CSV table of C-alpha atoms in Angstrom, one decimal:
chain,number,residue,atom,x,y,z
E,1,MET,CA,-4.0,-11.6,1.1
E,2,GLY,CA,-6.1,-10.0,-1.7
E,3,PHE,CA,-4.9,-8.3,-4.9
E,4,LEU,CA,-6.8,-5.8,-6.9
E,5,VAL,CA,-7.6,-6.7,-10.5
E,6,ALA,CA,-7.3,-3.5,-12.7
E,7,LYS,CA,-7.6,-2.7,-16.4
E,8,TRP,CA,-4.3,-2.5,-18.4
E,9,GLY,CA,-5.0,-1.7,-22.0
E,10,ASN,CA,-7.4,-4.3,-23.3
E,11,SER,CA,-6.3,-6.8,-20.6
E,12,LEU,CA,-6.6,-7.1,-16.9
E,13,ALA,CA,-3.7,-7.0,-14.5
E,14,VAL,CA,-3.0,-7.9,-10.9
E,15,ARG,CA,-0.6,-5.6,-9.0
E,16,LEU,CA,1.9,-7.4,-6.9
E,17,PRO,CA,2.8,-5.3,-3.8
E,18,ALA,CA,6.5,-4.6,-3.2
E,19,ASP,CA,6.7,-6.6,0.0
E,20,SER,CA,5.1,-9.7,-1.8
E,21,ALA,CA,7.5,-9.3,-4.7
E,22,LYS,CA,10.5,-9.2,-2.4
E,23,ARG,CA,9.3,-12.3,-0.5
E,24,ILE,CA,9.1,-14.4,-3.6
E,25,GLY,CA,12.3,-12.9,-5.1
E,26,VAL,CA,10.9,-11.2,-8.3
E,27,GLU,CA,11.5,-7.8,-9.6
E,28,GLU,CA,10.4,-5.7,-12.6
E,29,GLY,CA,11.1,-7.6,-15.9
E,30,ASP,CA,11.0,-11.1,-14.3
E,31,THR,CA,8.5,-13.6,-15.7
E,32,LEU,CA,5.8,-15.4,-13.6
E,33,ILE,CA,4.4,-18.7,-14.9
E,34,ALA,CA,0.6,-18.8,-14.3
E,35,GLU,CA,-1.3,-22.1,-13.7
E,36,ILE,CA,-5.0,-22.5,-13.1
E,37,ALA,CA,-5.7,-25.3,-10.6
E,38,ALA,CA,-8.6,-27.7,-11.0
E,39,ASP,CA,-10.4,-25.9,-8.2
E,40,GLY,CA,-10.0,-22.5,-10.0
E,41,ARG,CA,-7.0,-21.2,-8.0
E,42,LEU,CA,-4.5,-19.1,-9.9
E,43,ILE,CA,-1.0,-20.2,-9.1
E,44,LEU,CA,1.9,-17.8,-10.0
E,45,THR,CA,5.4,-19.2,-9.9
E,46,PRO,CA,8.6,-17.3,-10.7
E,47,GLU,CA,10.0,-18.6,-14.0
E,48,GLY,CA,12.8,-21.1,-13.3
E,49,ARG,CA,16.3,-19.8,-14.0
E,50,ALA,CA,19.7,-20.7,-12.8
E,51,VAL,CA,20.2,-17.5,-10.8
E,52,GLY,CA,18.1,-14.4,-11.2
E,53,LYS,CA,19.1,-10.8,-10.6
E,54,SER,CA,17.4,-10.7,-7.2
E,55,GLU,CA,18.8,-14.0,-6.0
E,56,LEU,CA,22.3,-13.0,-7.1
E,57,ARG,CA,21.9,-9.7,-5.2
E,58,ARG,CA,20.7,-11.6,-2.0
E,59,MET,CA,23.6,-14.0,-2.3
E,60,ARG,CA,26.2,-11.2,-2.6
E,61,GLU,CA,24.6,-9.4,0.4
E,62,PHE,CA,24.8,-12.6,2.4
E,63,VAL,CA,28.4,-13.2,1.6
E,64,GLU,CA,29.4,-9.6,2.4
E,65,ARG,CA,27.8,-10.1,5.9
E,66,GLN,CA,29.8,-13.2,6.7
E,67,LYS,CA,32.8,-13.1,8.9
E,68,GLU,CA,36.1,-14.4,7.5
E,69,THR,CA,37.2,-17.6,9.2
E,70,ALA,CA,40.1,-19.9,8.7
E,71,PRO,CA,39.5,-22.7,6.2
E,72,VAL,CA,38.2,-26.0,7.7
E,73,VAL,CA,41.1,-28.0,6.3
E,74,GLU,CA,43.6,-25.6,7.9
E,75,ASN,CA,41.9,-26.1,11.2
E,76,MET,CA,41.9,-29.8,10.8
E,77,ARG,CA,45.6,-29.9,10.0
E,78,ARG,CA,46.4,-28.0,13.3
E,79,GLY,CA,44.2,-30.4,15.3
E,80,THR,CA,45.1,-33.6,16.9
E,81,ARG,CA,46.0,-36.4,14.5
E,82,TYR,CA,45.0,-40.0,15.1
């Protein structure tokens, strides 16, 4: 996958396509940590944070899709006792 390097003021910028941003869980305003590997590769990693906006949104969507089930302990109480 290639990214275009473009001029942004006096700097250069790399545009991150929307599908790539979604895959790594970043959105506008998030920070990426840049590292340059010994072999010259540029490694971008989303800045560590407890829970970011996009992760929180994905967790909420996941929970909303889950079916409600009886609690495990309640099921165990109804089960055969030893």
